[in-house]
Coordinates of C-alpha atoms and ligand atoms in Angstrom, one line a residue:
X1 CA -26.5 29.8 2.2
X2 CA -29.0 27.5 3.7
X3 CA -31.2 30.4 4.8
X4 CA -31.1 31.9 1.3
X5 CA -32.4 28.8 -0.4
X6 CA -35.2 28.4 2.2
X7 CA -36.3 31.9 1.3
X8 CA -36.3 31.2 -2.3
X9 CA -38.3 28.1 -1.7
X10 CA -41.0 30.1 0.2
X11 CA -41.3 32.6 -2.6
X12 CA -41.8 29.8 -5.1
X13 CA -44.5 28.2 -3.0
X14 CA -46.6 31.4 -3.5
X15 CA -46.5 30.7 -7.2
X16 CA -48.9 27.9 -6.9
X17 CA -49.7 24.7 -5.1
X18 CA -47.9 22.5 -7.6
X19 CA -44.5 23.8 -6.7
X20 CA -42.9 21.4 -4.3
X21 CA -40.3 22.5 -1.9
X22 CA -37.3 20.8 -0.4
X23 CA -34.3 19.5 -2.2
X24 CA -34.5 17.8 -5.6
X25 CA -32.1 15.1 -4.4
X26 CA -30.6 14.1 -1.1
X27 CA -27.2 12.6 -0.3
X28 CA -27.1 8.8 -0.8
X29 CA -25.0 6.6 1.5
X30 CA -24.3 4.1 -1.4
X31 CA -20.9 4.1 -2.9
X32 CA -20.3 4.3 -6.6
X33 CA -17.7 2.3 -8.5
X34 CA -16.7 4.2 -11.6
X35 CA -15.5 2.4 -14.7
X36 CA -13.8 3.5 -17.8
X37 CA -17.0 2.8 -19.7
X38 CA -19.0 5.5 -17.8
X39 CA -16.0 7.8 -17.9
X40 CA -15.7 7.4 -21.7
X41 CA -19.5 8.0 -22.0
X42 CA -19.1 11.2 -20.0
X43 CA -16.2 12.4 -22.2
X44 CA -18.2 11.6 -25.3
X45 CA -21.2 13.7 -24.0
X46 CA -18.8 16.6 -23.2
X47 CA -16.5 16.7 -26.1
X48 CA -15.7 20.4 -25.5
X49 CA -14.8 19.9 -21.8
X50 CA -11.2 20.7 -20.9
X51 CA -10.2 17.7 -18.9
X52 CA -6.5 16.7 -18.6
X53 CA -5.4 13.1 -18.5
X54 CA -4.8 11.2 -16.4
X55 CA -7.4 12.1 -13.8
X56 CA -9.9 10.6 -11.3
X57 CA -12.8 12.9 -12.0
X58 CA -15.5 10.3 -11.5
X59 CA -14.3 9.7 -7.9
X60 CA -14.9 13.3 -7.1
X61 CA -18.7 13.2 -7.7
X62 CA -21.2 13.0 -4.8
X63 CA -24.1 10.6 -5.0
X64 CA -27.6 11.8 -4.6
X65 CA -31.0 10.1 -4.5
X66 CA -33.5 11.9 -6.7
X67 CA -36.8 12.7 -4.9
X68 CA -39.8 10.7 -6.2
X69 CA -37.7 8.6 -8.6
X70 CA -35.8 5.3 -8.4
X71 CA -32.8 7.1 -9.7
X72 CA -29.5 8.4 -8.3
X73 CA -27.4 11.2 -9.7
X74 CA -23.6 11.5 -9.5
X75 CA -22.9 15.2 -9.3
X76 CA -19.8 17.3 -9.6
X77 CA -20.2 19.9 -6.9
X78 CA -17.7 22.5 -5.5
X79 CA -17.4 26.1 -4.4
X80 CA -18.7 28.7 -6.8
X81 CA -15.6 30.3 -8.3
X82 CA -17.0 33.7 -7.2
X83 CA -16.4 32.7 -3.6
X84 CA -12.6 32.7 -4.1
X85 CA -10.5 33.8 -2.4
X86 CA -12.1 31.9 0.5
X87 CA -11.8 33.6 3.8
X88 CA -10.0 31.0 5.9
X89 CA -9.4 31.0 9.7
X90 CA -6.9 28.5 11.1
X91 CA -7.6 27.9 14.8
X92 CA -4.6 27.1 16.8
X93 CA -4.9 23.9 18.9
X94 CA -5.5 24.0 22.6
X95 CA -3.4 21.1 23.7
X96 CA -4.8 18.9 26.4
X97 CA -3.0 18.6 29.8
X98 CA -1.7 15.1 29.2
X99 CA -0.2 16.0 25.9
X100 CA 1.2 19.2 27.3
X101 CA 4.2 17.5 28.9
X102 CA 5.4 16.4 25.5
X103 CA 5.2 19.9 24.1
X104 CA 8.5 21.0 22.9
X105 CA 9.8 24.0 20.9
X106 CA 9.3 22.2 17.6
X107 CA 5.7 21.6 18.3
X108 CA 4.4 25.0 19.5
X109 CA 0.8 25.7 18.5
X110 CA 2.1 28.2 15.9
X111 CA 4.1 25.5 14.2
X112 CA 0.8 23.6 13.5
X113 CA -0.9 26.8 12.3
X114 CA 2.0 27.5 10.0
X115 CA 1.8 23.9 8.7
X116 CA -1.9 24.5 7.8
X117 CA -1.1 27.6 5.9
X118 CA 1.6 25.8 4.0
X119 CA -1.0 23.3 3.0
X120 CA -3.3 26.1 1.8
X121 CA -0.5 27.6 -0.1
X122 CA 0.3 24.3 -1.8
X123 CA -3.2 24.0 -3.2
X124 CA -3.1 27.5 -4.5
X125 CA 0.2 27.0 -6.3
X126 CA -0.5 23.5 -7.6
X127 CA -3.7 24.5 -9.2
X128 CA -2.3 27.7 -10.6
X129 CA -4.8 30.0 -8.9
X130 CA -7.9 28.0 -9.7
X131 CA -8.5 28.1 -5.9
X132 CA -7.3 30.8 -3.5
X133 CA -7.5 31.6 0.1
X134 CA -7.2 34.7 2.3
X135 CA -6.2 34.7 5.9
X136 CA -8.7 36.1 8.4
X137 CA -7.8 36.4 12.1
X138 CA -11.1 36.7 13.7
X139 CA -13.7 33.9 13.8
X140 CA -16.4 35.9 12.0
X141 CA -17.1 36.1 8.3
X142 CA -15.2 32.9 7.7
X143 CA -15.9 30.7 4.7
X144 CA -13.7 27.8 5.9
X145 CA -12.4 27.2 9.4
X146 CA -9.5 24.9 9.9
X147 CA -9.8 23.7 13.5
X148 CA -6.6 22.2 14.8
X149 CA -7.6 20.0 17.7
X150 CA -5.1 19.3 20.4
X151 CA -6.4 15.9 21.2
X152 CA -5.9 12.3 20.0
X153 CA -8.5 11.8 17.2
X154 CA -11.2 9.2 17.5
X155 CA -10.4 5.5 16.8
X156 CA -13.6 4.0 15.3
X157 CA -12.0 0.6 15.1
X158 CA -8.9 -1.3 15.9
X159 CA -5.9 0.0 14.0
X160 CA -7.8 3.0 12.5
X161 CA -6.9 6.4 13.8
X162 CA -8.8 9.5 12.5
X163 CA -6.4 12.4 12.0
X164 CA -8.8 14.7 10.2
X165 CA -12.5 15.0 9.2
X166 CA -14.3 17.0 6.6
X167 CA -18.1 16.9 6.8
X168 CA -18.9 16.1 3.2
X169 CA -22.4 14.7 3.6
X170 CA -24.1 18.1 3.7
X171 CA -21.5 20.0 1.7
X172 CA -23.4 19.9 -1.5
X173 CA -27.1 20.8 -1.6
X174 CA -29.1 20.2 -4.7
X175 CA -31.7 23.0 -5.0
X176 CA -33.4 22.1 -8.2
X177 CA -33.3 21.3 -11.8
X178 CA -31.1 23.4 -14.1
X179 CA -32.0 24.9 -17.4
X180 CA -29.5 22.4 -18.7
X181 CA -30.4 18.7 -18.9
X182 CA -27.0 17.6 -17.7
X183 CA -26.8 19.8 -14.6
X184 CA -28.6 20.5 -11.4
X185 CA -28.6 23.7 -9.3
X186 CA -26.2 23.3 -6.5
X187 CA -25.0 25.2 -3.4
X188 CA -21.7 24.1 -1.9
X189 CA -20.2 24.9 1.4
X190 CA -17.8 23.3 3.9
X191 CA -17.7 25.5 6.9
X192 CA -15.1 23.6 8.9
X193 CA -12.5 20.9 8.8
X194 CA -11.0 19.3 11.9
X195 CA -7.4 18.2 12.1
X196 CA -6.2 16.2 15.2
X197 CA -2.6 17.1 16.0
X198 CA -2.0 14.0 18.1
X199 CA -2.2 10.3 17.9
X200 CA -1.7 7.5 20.5
X201 CA 2.0 8.3 20.5
X202 CA 1.7 12.0 21.4
X203 CA 1.8 15.1 19.3
X204 CA 2.4 14.7 15.6
X205 CA 5.3 16.4 13.8
X206 CA 4.1 19.5 12.0
X207 CA 4.9 18.2 8.6
X208 CA 2.6 15.3 9.2
X209 CA -0.2 17.7 10.2
X210 CA 0.5 19.6 7.0
X211 CA 0.0 16.4 4.9
X212 CA -3.3 15.7 6.7
X213 CA -4.5 19.3 6.2
X214 CA -3.5 19.0 2.5
X215 CA -5.6 15.8 2.2
X216 CA -8.7 17.2 4.0
X217 CA -8.5 20.4 2.0
X218 CA -9.0 18.2 -1.1
X219 CA -12.3 17.1 0.3
X220 CA -13.3 20.6 1.4
X221 CA -12.6 21.8 -2.2
X222 CA -15.2 19.3 -3.6
X223 CA -13.8 15.8 -3.5
X224 CA -16.6 13.5 -2.3
X225 CA -14.7 10.2 -2.7
X226 CA -11.1 9.1 -2.8
X227 CA -8.6 8.5 -5.6
X228 CA -8.0 4.9 -6.5
X229 CA -4.3 5.5 -7.1
X230 CA -2.0 5.1 -4.1
X231 CA 0.5 7.7 -5.4
X232 CA -2.2 10.5 -5.2
X233 CA -2.7 12.9 -2.3
X234 CA -6.4 12.0 -2.4
X235 CA -5.9 8.3 -2.0
X236 CA -7.6 7.0 1.1
X237 CA -4.8 6.2 3.5
X238 CA -4.1 7.2 7.0
X239 CA -1.1 8.3 8.9
X240 CA 2.5 8.7 7.7
X241 CA 2.2 7.0 4.4
X242 CA 0.3 10.0 3.1
X243 CA 2.0 11.7 0.2
X244 CA 3.1 15.3 0.7
X245 CA 2.2 16.9 -2.6
X246 CA -0.4 16.9 -5.4
X247 CA 0.3 14.4 -8.2
X248 CA -0.5 15.1 -11.8
X249 CA -3.7 13.1 -11.3
X250 CA -4.7 15.3 -8.3
X251 CA -3.9 18.5 -10.3
X252 CA -5.8 17.4 -13.5
X253 CA -8.8 16.2 -11.5
X254 CA -9.3 19.4 -9.4
X255 CA -8.7 21.6 -12.5
X256 CA -11.3 19.5 -14.3
X257 CA -13.7 19.8 -11.4
X258 CA -13.5 23.6 -11.5
X259 CA -13.7 23.8 -15.3
X260 CA -17.0 21.9 -15.5
X261 CA -20.1 23.9 -14.7
X262 CA -21.0 23.5 -11.1
X263 CA -23.6 20.8 -10.7
X264 CA -22.7 18.9 -13.8
X265 CA -24.2 15.4 -13.7
X266 CA -21.5 12.8 -14.2
X267 CA -23.9 9.9 -14.5
X268 CA -27.4 8.7 -13.7
X269 CA -27.9 5.3 -12.3
X270 CA -30.5 3.1 -10.7
X271 CA -31.2 3.8 -7.0
X272 CA -28.6 2.2 -4.8
X273 CA -27.0 0.2 -7.6
X274 CA -23.9 0.4 -9.9
X275 CA -24.1 0.9 -13.6
X276 CA -23.9 -2.5 -15.3
X277 CA -20.4 -3.0 -16.3
X278 CA -19.6 -3.9 -19.9
X279 CA -18.0 -7.4 -20.3
X280 CA -14.3 -7.3 -20.4
X281 CA -12.9 -7.5 -23.9
X282 CA -10.0 -6.6 -26.1
X283 CA -10.5 -3.6 -28.3
X284 CA -12.6 -4.3 -31.4
X285 CA -11.2 -4.8 -34.8
X286 CA -7.7 -5.5 -36.0
X287 CA -4.8 -4.2 -34.0
X288 CA -3.9 -0.7 -34.9
X289 CA -1.0 1.5 -33.8
X290 CA -1.1 5.1 -33.0
X291 CA 0.4 7.1 -35.9
X292 CA 2.7 9.0 -33.5
X293 CA 5.4 7.1 -31.6
X294 CA 5.9 7.5 -27.9
X295 CA 9.5 8.7 -27.7
X296 CA 11.4 8.4 -24.5
X297 CA 14.7 10.3 -24.9
X298 CA 15.6 9.8 -21.2
X299 CA 15.7 6.1 -21.4
X300 CA 16.5 5.8 -25.1
X301 CA 13.7 3.9 -27.0
X302 CA 10.4 4.6 -28.8
X303 CA 7.3 2.5 -29.4
X304 CA 3.9 3.0 -31.0
X305 CA 1.1 2.5 -28.5
X306 CA -2.0 0.8 -29.7
X307 CA -4.5 3.2 -31.2
X308 CA -6.7 4.4 -28.4
X309 CA -4.4 3.1 -25.7
X310 CA -3.0 5.5 -23.1
X311 CA 0.7 6.0 -22.3
X312 CA 1.5 6.8 -18.7
X313 CA 5.0 8.0 -18.2
X314 CA 6.9 6.1 -15.4
X315 CA 10.4 6.9 -14.0
X316 CA 12.2 4.2 -16.0
X317 CA 9.9 3.9 -19.0
X318 CA 6.2 3.9 -19.8
X319 CA 3.0 1.9 -19.1
X320 CA 0.6 1.7 -22.1
X321 CA -2.9 0.6 -21.1
X322 CA -6.1 -0.1 -23.0
X323 CA -8.2 2.1 -20.6
X324 CA -7.6 4.5 -17.7
X325 CA -5.0 4.3 -15.0
X326 CA -7.6 3.1 -12.6
X327 CA -9.5 0.8 -14.9
X328 CA -7.9 -1.2 -17.7
X329 CA -7.8 -4.8 -19.0
X330 CA -4.3 -5.1 -20.4
X331 CA -1.0 -3.3 -20.1
X332 CA 2.3 -3.1 -22.1
X333 CA 5.1 -1.8 -19.9
X334 CA 8.6 -0.8 -20.9
X335 CA 11.3 -0.5 -18.3
X336 CA 14.9 0.4 -19.0
X337 CA 17.7 -0.7 -16.7
X338 CA 21.5 -0.2 -16.8
X339 CA 23.0 -3.7 -17.0
X340 CA 25.7 -5.0 -19.3
X341 CA 23.7 -8.1 -20.4
X342 CA 20.3 -9.8 -20.1
X343 CA 22.0 -12.6 -18.2
X344 CA 23.5 -10.3 -15.6
X345 CA 20.2 -8.5 -15.2
X346 CA 18.3 -11.8 -14.8
X347 CA 20.8 -13.1 -12.3
X348 CA 20.1 -10.2 -10.1
X349 CA 16.4 -9.5 -10.7
X350 CA 15.0 -12.7 -12.3
X351 CA 13.2 -13.7 -9.1
X352 CA 11.4 -10.4 -8.9
X353 CA 9.9 -11.0 -12.3
X354 CA 8.5 -14.3 -11.3
X355 CA 7.5 -13.3 -7.8
X356 CA 4.7 -15.5 -6.5
X357 CA 4.1 -17.1 -9.9
X358 CA 5.8 -19.8 -12.0
X359 CA 7.5 -19.7 -15.3
X360 CA 5.4 -21.6 -17.8
X361 CA 7.5 -21.1 -20.9
X362 CA 10.7 -19.4 -22.0
X363 CA 13.1 -19.0 -24.8
X364 CA 15.1 -16.8 -27.1
X365 CA 13.4 -14.1 -29.3
X366 CA 14.4 -11.5 -31.8
X367 CA 13.1 -8.0 -31.0
X368 CA 13.9 -4.8 -32.8
X369 CA 16.7 -6.7 -34.6
X370 CA 18.3 -7.5 -31.3
X371 CA 18.7 -10.6 -29.2
X372 CA 16.1 -11.0 -26.5
X373 CA 14.8 -13.5 -24.0
X374 CA 11.2 -14.2 -23.4
X375 CA 9.4 -15.9 -20.5
X376 CA 5.7 -16.4 -19.7
X377 CA 4.8 -16.1 -16.0
X378 CA 1.6 -17.5 -14.6
X379 CA 0.8 -16.1 -11.2
X380 CA -0.3 -18.6 -8.6
X381 CA -3.3 -16.4 -7.7
X382 CA -5.4 -14.2 -9.9
X383 CA -6.2 -14.5 -13.6
X384 CA -3.5 -12.5 -15.4
X385 CA -0.9 -13.9 -17.8
X386 CA 2.4 -12.0 -17.9
X387 CA 4.9 -12.1 -20.7
X388 CA 8.3 -10.7 -19.9
X389 CA 10.7 -9.8 -22.7
X390 CA 14.3 -8.8 -22.0
X391 CA 16.1 -7.0 -24.9
X392 CA 19.9 -6.3 -24.9
X393 CA 20.7 -2.8 -26.2
X394 CA 24.4 -3.6 -26.6
X395 CA 25.3 -0.4 -24.9
X396 CA 25.0 -1.3 -21.3
X397 CA 21.2 -1.3 -21.0
X398 CA 18.4 -3.9 -20.8
X399 CA 15.0 -3.0 -22.2
X400 CA 12.3 -4.9 -20.4
X401 CA 8.8 -5.3 -21.8
X402 CA 6.1 -6.7 -19.6
X403 CA 2.7 -7.5 -21.3
X404 CA -0.1 -8.4 -19.0
X405 CA -3.7 -9.5 -19.8
X406 CA -6.4 -11.7 -18.3
X407 CA -6.0 -15.4 -19.3
X408 CA -9.4 -15.4 -21.0
X409 CA -8.5 -12.5 -23.2
X410 CA -4.8 -13.2 -23.8
X411 CA -5.3 -14.5 -27.4
X412 CA -7.5 -11.4 -28.2
X413 CA -4.7 -9.1 -27.1
X414 CA -1.9 -11.0 -28.9
X415 CA -2.1 -9.0 -32.1
X416 CA -2.0 -5.7 -30.0
X417 CA 1.0 -6.8 -28.0
X418 CA 2.8 -8.2 -31.1
X419 CA 2.2 -4.9 -32.9
X420 CA 3.5 -2.8 -30.1
X421 CA 6.5 -5.0 -29.5
X422 CA 7.3 -4.9 -33.2
X423 CA 7.3 -1.1 -33.1
X424 CA 10.0 -1.0 -30.4
X425 CA 13.1 0.9 -31.5
X426 CA 16.1 1.0 -29.1
X427 CA 18.0 4.2 -29.4
X428 CA 20.9 5.8 -27.6
X429 CA 19.6 7.6 -24.5
X430 CA 19.5 11.3 -24.2
X431 CA 20.1 12.0 -27.9
X432 CA 16.6 12.9 -28.9
X433 CA 14.3 15.9 -29.0
X434 CA 11.5 16.7 -26.5
X435 CA 9.5 13.7 -25.2
X436 CA 6.2 13.0 -26.9
X437 CA 4.2 12.0 -23.8
X438 CA 0.5 11.7 -24.4
Ligands
ZN501 ZN1 -10.0 11.4 2.8

């Protein structure tokens, strides 16, 4: 690929002395900190784009310094879809002599190769064929080589152990401007990823190697940064805490990456700086509720989220936020637990609600025509105010609502929280039609 672009450049140079050669932009070492404001701006500029929520799309972009300008570009850059299925070769590890002793039947080189193929298969399946791979045995004509290295990975600093590396710096080359204002011409290639199959304790279990391949493949498929959400495969975390499958965020993000035209510019920003962040505020205007309720038949309740707020389904309820999963100001959380009364629930879990904070106020409350208890918790650190409300369902459940906002904005959010709390309807669990997750 590199050779081809060089040839194109030479041909252009013949056209006249004004045509400059070399890349339009080069990788920037600066990090970018996305916000919901630049994300919303991107969505407004691409109203037709198919992007599933929730996602971490902005964290996938690579940062590039524009030549001859004090401007950086954030670019979504990945393999051309015509390259799929990618020809993949998995190289079995040659295990070093000192690790050899520990070699047992469970950890034969083939077990690691199989683990790598399971990871490739997981990506194919999770993305529904958006990406695909084919197995090549020889080392020639390979798009992507997965080198399993039978050594302990490097330890760049105390407590940090590298278990895999994907060279992303040169993966995306920006060739030139596009006919479209919001894109650049890109070429993308990751020829090799390295996975170390041992750490200081010896050889790793194959399933851990599989998780590491899974994560590194995410980079190789076009993820320049890391997810900000710990439950995601692409969260930056090492070792055995890594998750073993793609989350909904991972799936939505990679699908969105491959649905956008290659080379789409996510944002433009001043050289080496972040975009100025809008001041934190509650949503403008009077509190408004979404016309459609969020109905949770599993747990037996419904609420109307604030208009424009997002509902994120959680195992025991829902979290409604005034932004994105990775950037919001306030949250309204509903959790349903099986307890005969609020008193018995608080006896068991009251401390967990206060944690490192202190109860500033508390008292009885009527919510949804039922008896409830309210307490305001001020954390000893940080600047958030939490209001916890415990509603007794009367049928062996406690419906817990936690409303959280920064101290400085708590009053601005009061009408929103009050409106959402006022819309709560407690119903028998399991007796309702399909969930209305949005
Ligand atoms: Zn990573």
